[in-house]
């Protein structure tokens, strides 16, 4: 049985996350360990949803893929490191390796990670893990969804599952997203 790892914040979960889960299954992964990052942050810009709300939404996608999974909400442990850099100095890599070691200590043993972010991809590879980048470009991003709703009231329903839209409506999450994310995109207001 091949066990895999994926990491994201899921603020909110969206169809590109489902594509990553599906891709993992296509790669022969039988069980998926899903890290929900920055679980200590909620109801603030970039993190409008609670960890429980994110997990609920992620599960909607995982159930459609029909793969065995476990979700691990983890706090942000990368406060002091830069993120999403393409160039990583040797000093950066040592910090990222400590970060990667801490992350993987929180989940069961896995054989492969599906991720493209170099701040975790490169250290995991250096630690001997097989890392497969997700296929192609992501079709959407959570930042895009938050921006579109906060600035233009675009619910981006085409980028979410119907049951997720219902869940967000039922729990007032669109309103919460707008309230918390307006600050995130204030500089873009026309």
PDB file of N, CA, C and O in Angstrom, residues 109-188:
ATOM      1  N   UNK A 109       4.155   7.501   8.559  1.00  0.00           N
ATOM      2  CA  UNK A 109       5.165   7.305   7.507  1.00  0.00           C
ATOM      3  C   UNK A 109       4.480   7.278   6.135  1.00  0.00           C
ATOM      4  O   UNK A 109       3.448   6.660   5.953  1.00  0.00           O
ATOM      5  N   UNK A 110       5.089   7.971   5.181  1.00  0.00           N
ATOM      6  CA  UNK A 110       4.574   8.013   3.813  1.00  0.00           C
ATOM      7  C   UNK A 110       5.724   7.793   2.841  1.00  0.00           C
ATOM      8  O   UNK A 110       6.889   7.966   3.199  1.00  0.00           O
ATOM      9  N   UNK A 111       5.379   7.420   1.610  1.00  0.00           N
ATOM     10  CA  UNK A 111       6.401   7.145   0.604  1.00  0.00           C
ATOM     11  C   UNK A 111       6.591   8.271  -0.404  1.00  0.00           C
ATOM     12  O   UNK A 111       7.672   8.435  -0.954  1.00  0.00           O
ATOM     13  N   UNK A 112       5.539   9.020  -0.684  1.00  0.00           N
ATOM     14  CA  UNK A 112       5.613  10.035  -1.727  1.00  0.00           C
ATOM     15  C   UNK A 112       4.798  11.266  -1.315  1.00  0.00           C
ATOM     16  O   UNK A 112       3.785  11.143  -0.640  1.00  0.00           O
ATOM     17  N   UNK A 113       5.283  12.432  -1.719  1.00  0.00           N
ATOM     18  CA  UNK A 113       4.550  13.679  -1.491  1.00  0.00           C
ATOM     19  C   UNK A 113       4.156  14.255  -2.844  1.00  0.00           C
ATOM     20  O   UNK A 113       4.928  14.199  -3.793  1.00  0.00           O
ATOM     21  N   UNK A 114       2.953  14.791  -2.908  1.00  0.00           N
ATOM     22  CA  UNK A 114       2.480  15.474  -4.111  1.00  0.00           C
ATOM     23  C   UNK A 114       2.462  16.956  -3.764  1.00  0.00           C
ATOM     24  O   UNK A 114       1.594  17.414  -3.023  1.00  0.00           O
ATOM     25  N   UNK A 115       3.448  17.693  -4.245  1.00  0.00           N
ATOM     26  CA  UNK A 115       3.495  19.128  -3.982  1.00  0.00           C
ATOM     27  C   UNK A 115       4.518  19.799  -4.872  1.00  0.00           C
ATOM     28  O   UNK A 115       5.436  19.169  -5.361  1.00  0.00           O
ATOM     29  N   UNK A 116       4.314  21.080  -5.097  1.00  0.00           N
ATOM     30  CA  UNK A 116       5.201  21.822  -5.969  1.00  0.00           C
ATOM     31  C   UNK A 116       5.942  22.955  -5.285  1.00  0.00           C
ATOM     32  O   UNK A 116       6.914  23.471  -5.818  1.00  0.00           O
ATOM     33  N   UNK A 117       5.499  23.365  -4.112  1.00  0.00           N
ATOM     34  CA  UNK A 117       6.121  24.483  -3.409  1.00  0.00           C
ATOM     35  C   UNK A 117       7.574  24.141  -3.061  1.00  0.00           C
ATOM     36  O   UNK A 117       7.829  23.199  -2.321  1.00  0.00           O
ATOM     37  N   UNK A 118       8.545  24.900  -3.604  1.00  0.00           N
ATOM     38  CA  UNK A 118       9.952  24.559  -3.396  1.00  0.00           C
ATOM     39  C   UNK A 118      10.395  24.631  -1.938  1.00  0.00           C
ATOM     40  O   UNK A 118      11.356  23.971  -1.565  1.00  0.00           O
ATOM     41  N   UNK A 119       9.693  25.397  -1.106  1.00  0.00           N
ATOM     42  CA  UNK A 119      10.114  25.524   0.292  1.00  0.00           C
ATOM     43  C   UNK A 119       9.911  24.233   1.074  1.00  0.00           C
ATOM     44  O   UNK A 119      10.524  24.062   2.117  1.00  0.00           O
ATOM     45  N   UNK A 120       9.091  23.338   0.577  1.00  0.00           N
ATOM     46  CA  UNK A 120       8.941  22.032   1.218  1.00  0.00           C
ATOM     47  C   UNK A 120       9.382  20.909   0.283  1.00  0.00           C
ATOM     48  O   UNK A 120       9.917  19.895   0.714  1.00  0.00           O
ATOM     49  N   UNK A 121       9.232  21.101  -1.020  1.00  0.00           N
ATOM     50  CA  UNK A 121       9.610  20.093  -2.020  1.00  0.00           C
ATOM     51  C   UNK A 121      11.102  19.773  -1.951  1.00  0.00           C
ATOM     52  O   UNK A 121      11.498  18.607  -1.829  1.00  0.00           O
ATOM     53  N   UNK A 122      11.927  20.794  -2.034  1.00  0.00           N
ATOM     54  CA  UNK A 122      13.386  20.593  -2.055  1.00  0.00           C
ATOM     55  C   UNK A 122      13.885  19.934  -0.760  1.00  0.00           C
ATOM     56  O   UNK A 122      14.630  18.950  -0.811  1.00  0.00           O
ATOM     57  N   UNK A 123      13.477  20.424   0.419  1.00  0.00           N
ATOM     58  CA  UNK A 123      13.938  19.749   1.638  1.00  0.00           C
ATOM     59  C   UNK A 123      13.483  18.293   1.742  1.00  0.00           C
ATOM     60  O   UNK A 123      14.256  17.444   2.175  1.00  0.00           O
ATOM     61  N   UNK A 124      12.247  18.000   1.337  1.00  0.00           N
ATOM     62  CA  UNK A 124      11.796  16.609   1.386  1.00  0.00           C
ATOM     63  C   UNK A 124      12.637  15.738   0.454  1.00  0.00           C
ATOM     64  O   UNK A 124      13.013  14.614   0.815  1.00  0.00           O
ATOM     65  N   UNK A 125      12.947  16.250  -0.727  1.00  0.00           N
ATOM     66  CA  UNK A 125      13.808  15.497  -1.645  1.00  0.00           C
ATOM     67  C   UNK A 125      15.186  15.271  -1.032  1.00  0.00           C
ATOM     68  O   UNK A 125      15.739  14.171  -1.115  1.00  0.00           O
ATOM     69  N   UNK A 126      15.734  16.292  -0.398  1.00  0.00           N
ATOM     70  CA  UNK A 126      17.048  16.149   0.235  1.00  0.00           C
ATOM     71  C   UNK A 126      17.014  15.170   1.400  1.00  0.00           C
ATOM     72  O   UNK A 126      18.027  14.562   1.732  1.00  0.00           O
ATOM     73  N   UNK A 127      15.834  15.021   2.019  1.00  0.00           N
ATOM     74  CA  UNK A 127      15.675  14.066   3.114  1.00  0.00           C
ATOM     75  C   UNK A 127      15.377  12.656   2.597  1.00  0.00           C
ATOM     76  O   UNK A 127      15.186  11.735   3.381  1.00  0.00           O
ATOM     77  N   UNK A 128      15.345  12.493   1.268  1.00  0.00           N
ATOM     78  CA  UNK A 128      15.189  11.171   0.671  1.00  0.00           C
ATOM     79  C   UNK A 128      13.777  10.792   0.273  1.00  0.00           C
ATOM     80  O   UNK A 128      13.534   9.651  -0.123  1.00  0.00           O
ATOM     81  N   UNK A 129      12.849  11.728   0.348  1.00  0.00           N
ATOM     82  CA  UNK A 129      11.469  11.429  -0.042  1.00  0.00           C
ATOM     83  C   UNK A 129      11.275  11.640  -1.535  1.00  0.00           C
ATOM     84  O   UNK A 129      11.860  12.549  -2.129  1.00  0.00           O
ATOM     85  N   UNK A 130      10.432  10.805  -2.115  1.00  0.00           N
ATOM     86  CA  UNK A 130      10.024  10.996  -3.499  1.00  0.00           C
ATOM     87  C   UNK A 130       8.963  12.099  -3.509  1.00  0.00           C
ATOM     88  O   UNK A 130       7.992  12.037  -2.750  1.00  0.00           O
ATOM     89  N   UNK A 131       9.162  13.108  -4.348  1.00  0.00           N
ATOM     90  CA  UNK A 131       8.211  14.215  -4.458  1.00  0.00           C
ATOM     91  C   UNK A 131       7.784  14.327  -5.915  1.00  0.00           C
ATOM     92  O   UNK A 131       8.624  14.415  -6.813  1.00  0.00           O
ATOM     93  N   UNK A 132       6.487  14.306  -6.128  1.00  0.00           N
ATOM     94  CA  UNK A 132       5.931  14.445  -7.476  1.00  0.00           C
ATOM     95  C   UNK A 132       5.178  15.764  -7.533  1.00  0.00           C
ATOM     96  O   UNK A 132       4.272  15.985  -6.724  1.00  0.00           O
ATOM     97  N   UNK A 133       5.548  16.650  -8.459  1.00  0.00           N
ATOM     98  CA  UNK A 133       4.781  17.897  -8.565  1.00  0.00           C
ATOM     99  C   UNK A 133       3.395  17.607  -9.127  1.00  0.00           C
ATOM    100  O   UNK A 133       3.233  16.695  -9.938  1.00  0.00           O
ATOM    101  N   UNK A 134       2.384  18.368  -8.681  1.00  0.00           N
ATOM    102  CA  UNK A 134       1.053  18.182  -9.268  1.00  0.00           C
ATOM    103  C   UNK A 134       1.117  18.450 -10.757  1.00  0.00           C
ATOM    104  O   UNK A 134       1.959  19.194 -11.245  1.00  0.00           O
ATOM    105  N   UNK A 135       0.201  17.853 -11.469  1.00  0.00           N
ATOM    106  CA  UNK A 135       0.176  18.003 -12.917  1.00  0.00           C
ATOM    107  C   UNK A 135      -0.135  19.433 -13.314  1.00  0.00           C
ATOM    108  O   UNK A 135      -1.025  20.041 -12.756  1.00  0.00           O
ATOM    109  N   UNK A 136       0.622  19.979 -14.244  1.00  0.00           N
ATOM    110  CA  UNK A 136       0.323  21.289 -14.838  1.00  0.00           C
ATOM    111  C   UNK A 136       0.076  22.410 -13.860  1.00  0.00           C
ATOM    112  O   UNK A 136       0.433  22.342 -12.696  1.00  0.00           O
ATOM    113  N   UNK A 137      -0.548  23.444 -14.370  1.00  0.00           N
ATOM    114  CA  UNK A 137      -0.888  24.613 -13.565  1.00  0.00           C
ATOM    115  C   UNK A 137      -2.198  24.385 -12.827  1.00  0.00           C
ATOM    116  O   UNK A 137      -3.099  23.729 -13.327  1.00  0.00           O
ATOM    117  N   UNK A 138      -2.292  24.950 -11.643  1.00  0.00           N
ATOM    118  CA  UNK A 138      -3.552  24.905 -10.912  1.00  0.00           C
ATOM    119  C   UNK A 138      -4.565  25.739 -11.686  1.00  0.00           C
ATOM    120  O   UNK A 138      -4.250  26.815 -12.169  1.00  0.00           O
ATOM    121  N   UNK A 139      -5.782  25.233 -11.809  1.00  0.00           N
ATOM    122  CA  UNK A 139      -6.833  25.950 -12.526  1.00  0.00           C
ATOM    123  C   UNK A 139      -7.341  27.162 -11.765  1.00  0.00           C
ATOM    124  O   UNK A 139      -7.917  28.064 -12.350  1.00  0.00           O
ATOM    125  N   UNK A 140      -7.171  27.149 -10.472  1.00  0.00           N
ATOM    126  CA  UNK A 140      -7.630  28.277  -9.665  1.00  0.00           C
ATOM    127  C   UNK A 140      -6.829  28.310  -8.380  1.00  0.00           C
ATOM    128  O   UNK A 140      -6.025  27.425  -8.120  1.00  0.00           O
ATOM    129  N   UNK A 141      -7.064  29.324  -7.577  1.00  0.00           N
ATOM    130  CA  UNK A 141      -6.406  29.422  -6.284  1.00  0.00           C
ATOM    131  C   UNK A 141      -7.398  29.943  -5.262  1.00  0.00           C
ATOM    132  O   UNK A 141      -8.360  30.645  -5.603  1.00  0.00           O
ATOM    133  N   UNK A 142      -7.140  29.611  -4.005  1.00  0.00           N
ATOM    134  CA  UNK A 142      -7.985  30.122  -2.928  1.00  0.00           C
ATOM    135  C   UNK A 142      -7.881  31.639  -2.848  1.00  0.00           C
ATOM    136  O   UNK A 142      -8.875  32.314  -2.556  1.00  0.00           O
ATOM    137  N   UNK A 143      -6.694  32.183  -3.125  1.00  0.00           N
ATOM    138  CA  UNK A 143      -6.529  33.643  -3.111  1.00  0.00           C
ATOM    139  C   UNK A 143      -7.456  34.277  -4.140  1.00  0.00           C
ATOM    140  O   UNK A 143      -8.116  35.285  -3.863  1.00  0.00           O
ATOM    141  N   UNK A 144      -7.530  33.696  -5.326  1.00  0.00           N
ATOM    142  CA  UNK A 144      -8.411  34.208  -6.379  1.00  0.00           C
ATOM    143  C   UNK A 144      -9.868  34.199  -5.904  1.00  0.00           C
ATOM    144  O   UNK A 144     -10.598  35.180  -6.075  1.00  0.00           O
ATOM    145  N   UNK A 145     -10.300  33.103  -5.301  1.00  0.00           N
ATOM    146  CA  UNK A 145     -11.682  32.996  -4.823  1.00  0.00           C
ATOM    147  C   UNK A 145     -11.955  34.040  -3.754  1.00  0.00           C
ATOM    148  O   UNK A 145     -12.985  34.727  -3.797  1.00  0.00           O
ATOM    149  N   UNK A 146     -11.042  34.192  -2.803  1.00  0.00           N
ATOM    150  CA  UNK A 146     -11.246  35.198  -1.741  1.00  0.00           C
ATOM    151  C   UNK A 146     -11.310  36.593  -2.337  1.00  0.00           C
ATOM    152  O   UNK A 146     -12.163  37.410  -1.969  1.00  0.00           O
ATOM    153  N   UNK A 147     -10.403  36.896  -3.274  1.00  0.00           N
ATOM    154  CA  UNK A 147     -10.361  38.224  -3.899  1.00  0.00           C
ATOM    155  C   UNK A 147     -11.649  38.510  -4.670  1.00  0.00           C
ATOM    156  O   UNK A 147     -12.238  39.573  -4.537  1.00  0.00           O
ATOM    157  N   UNK A 148     -12.072  37.549  -5.476  1.00  0.00           N
ATOM    158  CA  UNK A 148     -13.257  37.764  -6.305  1.00  0.00           C
ATOM    159  C   UNK A 148     -14.504  38.007  -5.462  1.00  0.00           C
ATOM    160  O   UNK A 148     -15.328  38.845  -5.798  1.00  0.00           O
ATOM    161  N   UNK A 149     -14.629  37.284  -4.357  1.00  0.00           N
ATOM    162  CA  UNK A 149     -15.815  37.508  -3.531  1.00  0.00           C
ATOM    163  C   UNK A 149     -15.687  38.798  -2.718  1.00  0.00           C
ATOM    164  O   UNK A 149     -16.633  39.580  -2.632  1.00  0.00           O
ATOM    165  N   UNK A 150     -14.517  39.046  -2.152  1.00  0.00           N
ATOM    166  CA  UNK A 150     -14.339  40.248  -1.333  1.00  0.00           C
ATOM    167  C   UNK A 150     -14.516  41.521  -2.148  1.00  0.00           C
ATOM    168  O   UNK A 150     -15.134  42.482  -1.677  1.00  0.00           O
ATOM    169  N   UNK A 151     -14.010  41.539  -3.368  1.00  0.00           N
ATOM    170  CA  UNK A 151     -14.034  42.765  -4.167  1.00  0.00           C
ATOM    171  C   UNK A 151     -15.206  42.857  -5.129  1.00  0.00           C
ATOM    172  O   UNK A 151     -15.650  43.964  -5.459  1.00  0.00           O
ATOM    173  N   UNK A 152     -15.708  41.712  -5.621  1.00  0.00           N
ATOM    174  CA  UNK A 152     -16.699  41.755  -6.698  1.00  0.00           C
ATOM    175  C   UNK A 152     -17.956  40.932  -6.432  1.00  0.00           C
ATOM    176  O   UNK A 152     -18.786  40.779  -7.325  1.00  0.00           O
ATOM    177  N   UNK A 153     -18.071  40.373  -5.233  1.00  0.00           N
ATOM    178  CA  UNK A 153     -19.207  39.510  -4.891  1.00  0.00           C
ATOM    179  C   UNK A 153     -19.361  38.320  -5.833  1.00  0.00           C
ATOM    180  O   UNK A 153     -20.446  37.768  -5.975  1.00  0.00           O
ATOM    181  N   UNK A 154     -18.289  37.918  -6.482  1.00  0.00           N
ATOM    182  CA  UNK A 154     -18.309  36.741  -7.354  1.00  0.00           C
ATOM    183  C   UNK A 154     -18.097  35.513  -6.466  1.00  0.00           C
ATOM    184  O   UNK A 154     -17.038  35.334  -5.879  1.00  0.00           O
ATOM    185  N   UNK A 155     -19.116  34.682  -6.382  1.00  0.00           N
ATOM    186  CA  UNK A 155     -19.078  33.505  -5.512  1.00  0.00           C
ATOM    187  C   UNK A 155     -18.204  32.377  -6.055  1.00  0.00           C
ATOM    188  O   UNK A 155     -17.959  31.391  -5.366  1.00  0.00           O
ATOM    189  N   UNK A 156     -17.741  32.484  -7.273  1.00  0.00           N
ATOM    190  CA  UNK A 156     -16.854  31.483  -7.879  1.00  0.00           C
ATOM    191  C   UNK A 156     -17.417  30.072  -7.734  1.00  0.00           C
ATOM    192  O   UNK A 156     -16.679  29.110  -7.507  1.00  0.00           O
ATOM    193  N   UNK A 157     -18.708  29.945  -7.905  1.00  0.00           N
ATOM    194  CA  UNK A 157     -19.351  28.642  -7.736  1.00  0.00           C
ATOM    195  C   UNK A 157     -18.835  27.610  -8.721  1.00  0.00           C
ATOM    196  O   UNK A 157     -18.883  26.409  -8.439  1.00  0.00           O
ATOM    197  N   UNK A 158     -18.315  28.040  -9.855  1.00  0.00           N
ATOM    198  CA  UNK A 158     -17.760  27.099 -10.831  1.00  0.00           C
ATOM    199  C   UNK A 158     -16.431  26.505 -10.372  1.00  0.00           C
ATOM    200  O   UNK A 158     -15.948  25.536 -10.954  1.00  0.00           O
ATOM    201  N   UNK A 159     -15.859  27.059  -9.311  1.00  0.00           N
ATOM    202  CA  UNK A 159     -14.571  26.575  -8.792  1.00  0.00           C
ATOM    203  C   UNK A 159     -14.729  25.780  -7.500  1.00  0.00           C
ATOM    204  O   UNK A 159     -13.741  25.362  -6.906  1.00  0.00           O
ATOM    205  N   UNK A 160     -15.984  25.597  -7.080  1.00  0.00           N
ATOM    206  CA  UNK A 160     -16.296  24.900  -5.834  1.00  0.00           C
ATOM    207  C   UNK A 160     -17.300  23.788  -6.118  1.00  0.00           C
ATOM    208  O   UNK A 160     -17.985  23.801  -7.136  1.00  0.00           O
ATOM    209  N   UNK A 161     -17.403  22.845  -5.205  1.00  0.00           N
ATOM    210  CA  UNK A 161     -18.420  21.809  -5.323  1.00  0.00           C
ATOM    211  C   UNK A 161     -19.785  22.369  -4.927  1.00  0.00           C
ATOM    212  O   UNK A 161     -19.860  23.221  -4.037  1.00  0.00           O
ATOM    213  N   UNK A 162     -20.863  21.901  -5.547  1.00  0.00           N
ATOM    214  CA  UNK A 162     -22.202  22.384  -5.171  1.00  0.00           C
ATOM    215  C   UNK A 162     -22.494  22.217  -3.675  1.00  0.00           C
ATOM    216  O   UNK A 162     -23.047  23.123  -3.043  1.00  0.00           O
ATOM    217  N   UNK A 163     -22.085  21.078  -3.109  1.00  0.00           N
ATOM    218  CA  UNK A 163     -22.325  20.871  -1.679  1.00  0.00           C
ATOM    219  C   UNK A 163     -21.488  21.823  -0.819  1.00  0.00           C
ATOM    220  O   UNK A 163     -21.889  22.207   0.277  1.00  0.00           O
ATOM    221  N   UNK A 164     -20.353  22.248  -1.337  1.00  0.00           N
ATOM    222  CA  UNK A 164     -19.532  23.215  -0.613  1.00  0.00           C
ATOM    223  C   UNK A 164     -20.202  24.584  -0.639  1.00  0.00           C
ATOM    224  O   UNK A 164     -20.211  25.279   0.373  1.00  0.00           O
ATOM    225  N   UNK A 165     -20.758  24.965  -1.773  1.00  0.00           N
ATOM    226  CA  UNK A 165     -21.480  26.241  -1.864  1.00  0.00           C
ATOM    227  C   UNK A 165     -22.647  26.227  -0.878  1.00  0.00           C
ATOM    228  O   UNK A 165     -22.858  27.200  -0.132  1.00  0.00           O
ATOM    229  N   UNK A 166     -23.392  25.126  -0.817  1.00  0.00           N
ATOM    230  CA  UNK A 166     -24.494  25.005   0.137  1.00  0.00           C
ATOM    231  C   UNK A 166     -23.989  25.123   1.574  1.00  0.00           C
ATOM    232  O   UNK A 166     -24.595  25.806   2.403  1.00  0.00           O
ATOM    233  N   UNK A 167     -22.891  24.451   1.868  1.00  0.00           N
ATOM    234  CA  UNK A 167     -22.288  24.486   3.207  1.00  0.00           C
ATOM    235  C   UNK A 167     -21.880  25.917   3.566  1.00  0.00           C
ATOM    236  O   UNK A 167     -22.134  26.383   4.682  1.00  0.00           O
ATOM    237  N   UNK A 168     -21.256  26.607   2.618  1.00  0.00           N
ATOM    238  CA  UNK A 168     -20.821  27.982   2.873  1.00  0.00           C
ATOM    239  C   UNK A 168     -22.027  28.904   3.078  1.00  0.00           C
ATOM    240  O   UNK A 168     -22.002  29.760   3.958  1.00  0.00           O
ATOM    241  N   UNK A 169     -23.079  28.704   2.302  1.00  0.00           N
ATOM    242  CA  UNK A 169     -24.303  29.498   2.486  1.00  0.00           C
ATOM    243  C   UNK A 169     -24.928  29.215   3.850  1.00  0.00           C
ATOM    244  O   UNK A 169     -25.249  30.140   4.598  1.00  0.00           O
ATOM    245  N   UNK A 170     -25.099  27.944   4.149  1.00  0.00           N
ATOM    246  CA  UNK A 170     -25.756  27.536   5.403  1.00  0.00           C
ATOM    247  C   UNK A 170     -25.032  28.077   6.629  1.00  0.00           C
ATOM    248  O   UNK A 170     -25.657  28.427   7.626  1.00  0.00           O
ATOM    249  N   UNK A 171     -23.704  28.150   6.564  1.00  0.00           N
ATOM    250  CA  UNK A 171     -22.903  28.557   7.720  1.00  0.00           C
ATOM    251  C   UNK A 171     -22.434  30.011   7.661  1.00  0.00           C
ATOM    252  O   UNK A 171     -21.592  30.420   8.466  1.00  0.00           O
ATOM    253  N   UNK A 172     -22.945  30.777   6.699  1.00  0.00           N
ATOM    254  CA  UNK A 172     -22.589  32.195   6.601  1.00  0.00           C
ATOM    255  C   UNK A 172     -21.135  32.436   6.231  1.00  0.00           C
ATOM    256  O   UNK A 172     -20.580  33.501   6.518  1.00  0.00           O
ATOM    257  N   UNK A 173     -20.504  31.464   5.563  1.00  0.00           N
ATOM    258  CA  UNK A 173     -19.065  31.576   5.300  1.00  0.00           C
ATOM    259  C   UNK A 173     -18.735  32.564   4.189  1.00  0.00           C
ATOM    260  O   UNK A 173     -17.638  33.135   4.179  1.00  0.00           O
ATOM    261  N   UNK A 174     -19.658  32.794   3.261  1.00  0.00           N
ATOM    262  CA  UNK A 174     -19.388  33.828   2.259  1.00  0.00           C
ATOM    263  C   UNK A 174     -19.290  35.190   2.938  1.00  0.00           C
ATOM    264  O   UNK A 174     -18.387  35.977   2.647  1.00  0.00           O
ATOM    265  N   UNK A 175     -20.201  35.478   3.858  1.00  0.00           N
ATOM    266  CA  UNK A 175     -20.157  36.762   4.571  1.00  0.00           C
ATOM    267  C   UNK A 175     -18.882  36.879   5.400  1.00  0.00           C
ATOM    268  O   UNK A 175     -18.237  37.929   5.421  1.00  0.00           O
ATOM    269  N   UNK A 176     -18.526  35.801   6.073  1.00  0.00           N
ATOM    270  CA  UNK A 176     -17.296  35.802   6.876  1.00  0.00           C
ATOM    271  C   UNK A 176     -16.089  36.016   5.980  1.00  0.00           C
ATOM    272  O   UNK A 176     -15.193  36.806   6.303  1.00  0.00           O
ATOM    273  N   UNK A 177     -16.075  35.350   4.820  1.00  0.00           N
ATOM    274  CA  UNK A 177     -14.956  35.505   3.888  1.00  0.00           C
ATOM    275  C   UNK A 177     -14.844  36.958   3.446  1.00  0.00           C
ATOM    276  O   UNK A 177     -13.746  37.517   3.404  1.00  0.00           O
ATOM    277  N   UNK A 178     -15.970  37.574   3.124  1.00  0.00           N
ATOM    278  CA  UNK A 178     -15.940  38.962   2.668  1.00  0.00           C
ATOM    279  C   UNK A 178     -15.413  39.884   3.774  1.00  0.00           C
ATOM    280  O   UNK A 178     -14.526  40.705   3.555  1.00  0.00           O
ATOM    281  N   UNK A 179     -15.957  39.735   4.973  1.00  0.00           N
ATOM    282  CA  UNK A 179     -15.559  40.591   6.098  1.00  0.00           C
ATOM    283  C   UNK A 179     -14.071  40.475   6.408  1.00  0.00           C
ATOM    284  O   UNK A 179     -13.401  41.475   6.630  1.00  0.00           O
ATOM    285  N   UNK A 180     -13.569  39.248   6.452  1.00  0.00           N
ATOM    286  CA  UNK A 180     -12.168  39.065   6.847  1.00  0.00           C
ATOM    287  C   UNK A 180     -11.190  39.345   5.714  1.00  0.00           C
ATOM    288  O   UNK A 180     -10.054  39.730   5.970  1.00  0.00           O
ATOM    289  N   UNK A 181     -11.645  39.171   4.467  1.00  0.00           N
ATOM    290  CA  UNK A 181     -10.712  39.291   3.345  1.00  0.00           C
ATOM    291  C   UNK A 181     -10.689  40.667   2.700  1.00  0.00           C
ATOM    292  O   UNK A 181      -9.797  40.939   1.891  1.00  0.00           O
ATOM    293  N   UNK A 182     -11.617  41.535   3.028  1.00  0.00           N
ATOM    294  CA  UNK A 182     -11.557  42.887   2.471  1.00  0.00           C
ATOM    295  C   UNK A 182     -10.221  43.546   2.797  1.00  0.00           C
ATOM    296  O   UNK A 182      -9.629  44.204   1.952  1.00  0.00           O
ATOM    297  N   UNK A 183      -9.740  43.332   4.003  1.00  0.00           N
ATOM    298  CA  UNK A 183      -8.445  43.900   4.410  1.00  0.00           C
ATOM    299  C   UNK A 183      -7.305  43.336   3.558  1.00  0.00           C
ATOM    300  O   UNK A 183      -6.384  44.053   3.184  1.00  0.00           O
ATOM    301  N   UNK A 184      -7.385  42.062   3.241  1.00  0.00           N
ATOM    302  CA  UNK A 184      -6.350  41.402   2.442  1.00  0.00           C
ATOM    303  C   UNK A 184      -6.193  42.068   1.077  1.00  0.00           C
ATOM    304  O   UNK A 184      -5.083  42.178   0.565  1.00  0.00           O
ATOM    305  N   UNK A 185      -7.324  42.556   0.505  1.00  0.00           N
ATOM    306  CA  UNK A 185      -7.287  43.097  -0.847  1.00  0.00           C
ATOM    307  C   UNK A 185      -7.622  44.598  -0.914  1.00  0.00           C
ATOM    308  O   UNK A 185      -7.901  45.109  -1.973  1.00  0.00           O
ATOM    309  N   UNK A 186      -7.556  45.244   0.224  1.00  0.00           N
ATOM    310  CA  UNK A 186      -7.936  46.670   0.291  1.00  0.00           C
ATOM    311  C   UNK A 186      -7.209  47.509  -0.746  1.00  0.00           C
ATOM    312  O   UNK A 186      -7.785  48.379  -1.363  1.00  0.00           O
ATOM    313  N   UNK A 187      -5.955  47.251  -0.986  1.00  0.00           N
ATOM    314  CA  UNK A 187      -5.181  48.026  -1.957  1.00  0.00           C
ATOM    315  C   UNK A 187      -5.661  47.852  -3.388  1.00  0.00           C
ATOM    316  O   UNK A 187      -5.302  48.644  -4.254  1.00  0.00           O
ATOM    317  N   UNK A 188      -6.472  46.849  -3.641  1.00  0.00           N
ATOM    318  CA  UNK A 188      -6.961  46.595  -4.995  1.00  0.00           C
ATOM    319  C   UNK A 188      -8.335  47.206  -5.249  1.00  0.00           C
ATOM    320  O   UNK A 188      -8.844  47.112  -6.357  1.00  0.00           O
TER     321      UNK A 188
END
